[in-house]
Short mmCIF file of C-alpha atoms in Angstrom, two decimals:
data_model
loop_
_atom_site.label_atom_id
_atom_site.label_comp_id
_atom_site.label_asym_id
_atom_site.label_seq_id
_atom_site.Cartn_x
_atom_site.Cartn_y
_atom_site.Cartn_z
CA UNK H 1 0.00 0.00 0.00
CA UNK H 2 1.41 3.54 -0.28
CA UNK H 3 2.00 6.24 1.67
CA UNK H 4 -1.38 8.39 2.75
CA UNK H 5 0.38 11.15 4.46
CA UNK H 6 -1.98 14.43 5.37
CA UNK H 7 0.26 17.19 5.81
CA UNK H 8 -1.03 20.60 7.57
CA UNK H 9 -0.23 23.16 5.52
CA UNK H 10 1.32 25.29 8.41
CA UNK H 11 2.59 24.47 12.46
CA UNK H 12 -0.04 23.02 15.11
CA UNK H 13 -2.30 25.49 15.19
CA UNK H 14 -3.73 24.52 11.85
CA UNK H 15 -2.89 20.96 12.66
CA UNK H 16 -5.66 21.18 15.23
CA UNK H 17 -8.45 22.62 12.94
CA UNK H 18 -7.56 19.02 10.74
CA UNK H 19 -10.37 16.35 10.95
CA UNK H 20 -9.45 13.64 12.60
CA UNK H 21 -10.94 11.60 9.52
CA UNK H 22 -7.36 12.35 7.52
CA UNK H 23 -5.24 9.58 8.90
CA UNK H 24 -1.46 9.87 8.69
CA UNK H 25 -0.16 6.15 7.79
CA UNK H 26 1.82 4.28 5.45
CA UNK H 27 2.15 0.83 5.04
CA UNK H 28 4.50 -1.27 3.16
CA UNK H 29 3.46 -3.45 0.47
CA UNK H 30 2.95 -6.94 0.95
CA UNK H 31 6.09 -8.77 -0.15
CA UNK H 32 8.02 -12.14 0.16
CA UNK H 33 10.26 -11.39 2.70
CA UNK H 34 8.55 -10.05 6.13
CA UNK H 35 10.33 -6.62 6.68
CA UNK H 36 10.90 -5.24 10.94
CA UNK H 37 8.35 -2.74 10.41
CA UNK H 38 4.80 -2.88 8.63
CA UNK H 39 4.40 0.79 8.34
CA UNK H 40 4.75 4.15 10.21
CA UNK H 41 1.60 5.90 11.73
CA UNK H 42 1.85 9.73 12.52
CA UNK H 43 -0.87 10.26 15.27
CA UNK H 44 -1.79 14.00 16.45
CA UNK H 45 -1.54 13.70 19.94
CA UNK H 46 0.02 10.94 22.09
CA UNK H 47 -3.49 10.40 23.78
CA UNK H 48 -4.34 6.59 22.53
CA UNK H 49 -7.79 6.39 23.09
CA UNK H 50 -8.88 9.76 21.13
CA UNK H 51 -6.31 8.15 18.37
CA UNK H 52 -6.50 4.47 18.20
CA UNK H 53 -10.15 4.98 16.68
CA UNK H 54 -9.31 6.36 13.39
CA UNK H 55 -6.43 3.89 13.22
CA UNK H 56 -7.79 0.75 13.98
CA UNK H 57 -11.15 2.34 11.26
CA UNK H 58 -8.61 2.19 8.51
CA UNK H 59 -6.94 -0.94 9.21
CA UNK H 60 -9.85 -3.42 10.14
CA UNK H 61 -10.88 -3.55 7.08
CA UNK H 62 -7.18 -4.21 5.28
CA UNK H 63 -6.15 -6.78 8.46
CA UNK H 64 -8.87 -8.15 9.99
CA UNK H 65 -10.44 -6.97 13.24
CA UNK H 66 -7.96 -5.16 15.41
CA UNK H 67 -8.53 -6.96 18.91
CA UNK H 68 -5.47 -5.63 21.01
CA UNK H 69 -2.29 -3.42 20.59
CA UNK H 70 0.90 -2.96 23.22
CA UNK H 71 2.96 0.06 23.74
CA UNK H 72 5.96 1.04 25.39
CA UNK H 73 4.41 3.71 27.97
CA UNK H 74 8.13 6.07 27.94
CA UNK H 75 6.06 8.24 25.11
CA UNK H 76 1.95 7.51 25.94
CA UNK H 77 1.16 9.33 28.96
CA UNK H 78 -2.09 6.98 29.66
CA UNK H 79 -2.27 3.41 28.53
CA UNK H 80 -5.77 2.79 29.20
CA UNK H 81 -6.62 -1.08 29.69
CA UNK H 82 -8.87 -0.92 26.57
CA UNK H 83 -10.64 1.51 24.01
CA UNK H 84 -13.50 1.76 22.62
CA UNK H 85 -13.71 1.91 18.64
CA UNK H 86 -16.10 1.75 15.37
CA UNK H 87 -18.21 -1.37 16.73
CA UNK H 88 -15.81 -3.36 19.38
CA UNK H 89 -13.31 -2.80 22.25
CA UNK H 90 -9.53 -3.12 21.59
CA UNK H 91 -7.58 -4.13 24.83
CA UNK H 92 -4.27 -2.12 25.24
CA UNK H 93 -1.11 -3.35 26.90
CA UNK H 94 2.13 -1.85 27.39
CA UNK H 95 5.93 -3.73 27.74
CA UNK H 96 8.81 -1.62 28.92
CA UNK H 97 11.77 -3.84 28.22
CA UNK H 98 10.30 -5.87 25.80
CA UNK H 99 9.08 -3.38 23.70
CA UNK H 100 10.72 -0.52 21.13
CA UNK H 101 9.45 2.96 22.72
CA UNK H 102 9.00 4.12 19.59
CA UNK H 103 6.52 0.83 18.40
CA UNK H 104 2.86 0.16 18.50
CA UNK H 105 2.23 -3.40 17.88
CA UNK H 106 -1.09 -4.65 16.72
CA UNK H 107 -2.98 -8.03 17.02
CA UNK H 108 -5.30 -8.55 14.84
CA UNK H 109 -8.24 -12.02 15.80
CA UNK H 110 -6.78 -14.93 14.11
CA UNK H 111 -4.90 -13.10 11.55
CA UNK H 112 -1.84 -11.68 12.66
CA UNK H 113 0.19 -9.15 14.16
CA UNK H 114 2.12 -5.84 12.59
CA UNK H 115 4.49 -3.18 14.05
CA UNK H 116 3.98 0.22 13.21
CA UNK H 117 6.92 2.97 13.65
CA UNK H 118 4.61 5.83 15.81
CA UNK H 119 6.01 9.43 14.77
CA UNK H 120 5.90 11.27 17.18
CA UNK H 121 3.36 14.02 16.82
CA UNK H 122 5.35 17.12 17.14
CA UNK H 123 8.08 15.71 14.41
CA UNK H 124 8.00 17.87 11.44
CA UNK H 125 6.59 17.11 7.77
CA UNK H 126 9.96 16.63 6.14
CA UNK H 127 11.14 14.43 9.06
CA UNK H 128 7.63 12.43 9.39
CA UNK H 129 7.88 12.19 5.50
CA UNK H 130 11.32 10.64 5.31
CA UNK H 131 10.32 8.18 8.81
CA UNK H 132 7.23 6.96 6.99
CA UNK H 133 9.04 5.92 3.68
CA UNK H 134 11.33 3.91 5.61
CA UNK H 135 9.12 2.26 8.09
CA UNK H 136 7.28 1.59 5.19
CA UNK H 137 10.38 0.31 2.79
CA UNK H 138 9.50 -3.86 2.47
CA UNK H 139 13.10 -4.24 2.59
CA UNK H 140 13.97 -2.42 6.02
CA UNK H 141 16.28 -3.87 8.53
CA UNK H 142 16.06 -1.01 10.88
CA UNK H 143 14.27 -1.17 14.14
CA UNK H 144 11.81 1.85 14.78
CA UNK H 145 14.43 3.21 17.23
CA UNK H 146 17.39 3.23 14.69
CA UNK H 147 15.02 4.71 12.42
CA UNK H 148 14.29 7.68 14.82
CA UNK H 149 18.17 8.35 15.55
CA UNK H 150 18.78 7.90 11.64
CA UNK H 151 16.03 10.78 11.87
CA UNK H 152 17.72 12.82 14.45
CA UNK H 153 21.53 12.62 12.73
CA UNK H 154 19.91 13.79 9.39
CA UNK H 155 18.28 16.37 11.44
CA UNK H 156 21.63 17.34 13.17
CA UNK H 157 23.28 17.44 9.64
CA UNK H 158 20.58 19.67 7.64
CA UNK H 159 20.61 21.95 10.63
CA UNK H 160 24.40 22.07 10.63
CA UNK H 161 24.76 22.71 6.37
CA UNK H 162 22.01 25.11 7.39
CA UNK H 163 24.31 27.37 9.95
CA UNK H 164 27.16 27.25 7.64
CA UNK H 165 25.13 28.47 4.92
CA UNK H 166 23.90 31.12 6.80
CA UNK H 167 27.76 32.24 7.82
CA UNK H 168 28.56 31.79 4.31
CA UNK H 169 25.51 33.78 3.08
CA UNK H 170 26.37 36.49 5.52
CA UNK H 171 29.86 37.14 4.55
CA UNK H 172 29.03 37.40 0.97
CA UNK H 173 28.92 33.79 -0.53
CA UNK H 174 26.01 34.17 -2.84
CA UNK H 175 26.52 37.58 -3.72
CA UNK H 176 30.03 36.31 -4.46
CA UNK H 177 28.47 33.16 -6.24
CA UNK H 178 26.31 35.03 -8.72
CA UNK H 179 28.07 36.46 -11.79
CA UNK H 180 25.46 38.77 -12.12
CA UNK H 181 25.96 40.32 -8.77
CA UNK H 182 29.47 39.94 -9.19
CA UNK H 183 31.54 43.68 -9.38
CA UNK H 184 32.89 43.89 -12.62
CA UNK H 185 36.87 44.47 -12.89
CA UNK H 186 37.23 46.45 -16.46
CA UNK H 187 40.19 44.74 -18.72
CA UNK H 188 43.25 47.10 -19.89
CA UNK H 189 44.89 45.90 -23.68
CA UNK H 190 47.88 47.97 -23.67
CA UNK H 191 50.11 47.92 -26.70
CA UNK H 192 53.46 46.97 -26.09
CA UNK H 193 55.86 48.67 -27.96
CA UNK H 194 57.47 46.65 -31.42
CA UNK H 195 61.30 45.12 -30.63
CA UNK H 196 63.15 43.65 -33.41
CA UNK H 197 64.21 40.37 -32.37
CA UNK H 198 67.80 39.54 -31.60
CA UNK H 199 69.62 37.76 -34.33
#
């Protein structure tokens, strides 16, 4: 399946006007070889029982009937014992050691189980975007933790080109970079005067 990623068009403000309908998930395609991660879902808040409705809406119908999911409680606030969605209950659980802090795992009756990468709602859309394409990659080896320090070196990185830009940019460099811009230095021919060569 592909990515169905609703980005806000500007910072959390507008992010809160969004309807809760436009679900921020991708999911990698079924493939031969069963990949770490399933997917990446992007919830809006890390309170599980106003999210874990819309998410379990969406995948009931591709899974089977969500019936329980476990969390690492370092990032949910409140692990309720169970939610109520679209037509049944889902039982939460929560493992500390045994389970990535950055995973939700899912259970579905009789079917199977997935882990989903969670984003963590304040991440940004270019970092969410990048997380979700590789949680969501059918050949990924990383776990959803090595994905979110790959996240957080990139970060580091594009903020780092960033500052040196903006020293570069303040001592000249694209003024100095643009040939327009560029001062021009005027060219002097001068005519040397004619020497017979020595013979």
């Amino acid at each position: 399946m592909t990515a169905t990623i609703s980005l806000p068009p500007t910072a959390e403000a507008d992010d809160r006007a969004f309807s809760s309908s436009s679900l921020r998930l991708s999911l990698a395609p079924t493939g031969p070889a069963p990949a770490l991660l399933d997917g990446a879902w992007w919830p809006r808040s890390r309170d599980i029982e106003s999210e874990l409705p819309s998410l379990t809406a969406v995948l009931d119908p591709l899974w089977g009937r969500i019936t329980r999911v476990t969390v690492n409680p370092t990032h949910w606030p409140v692990v309720p014992r169970k939610v109520s969605v679209t037509g049944h209950v889902v039982k939460v659980g929560w493992f500390l050691a045994e389970q990535d802090p950055h995973e939700l795992l899912l259970l579905s009756y009789r079917t199977g189980r997935w882990n989903l990468l969670v984003v963590p709602p304040q991440t940004t859309p270019v970092s969410a975007a990048w997380l979700m394409a590789a949680a969501s990659d059918p050949l990924g080896t990383s776990t959803a933790s090595r994905l979110m320090e790959e996240a957080a070196r990139l970060r580091t990185v594009s903020d780092t080109d960033r500052a040196v830009e903006a020293v570069w940019d303040s001592e000249g460099g694209h003024e100095a970079r643009d040939p327009a811009a560029r001062p021009r230095i005027p060219t002097l021919t001068a005519a040397l005067p004619h020497q017979p060569m020595a013979r």
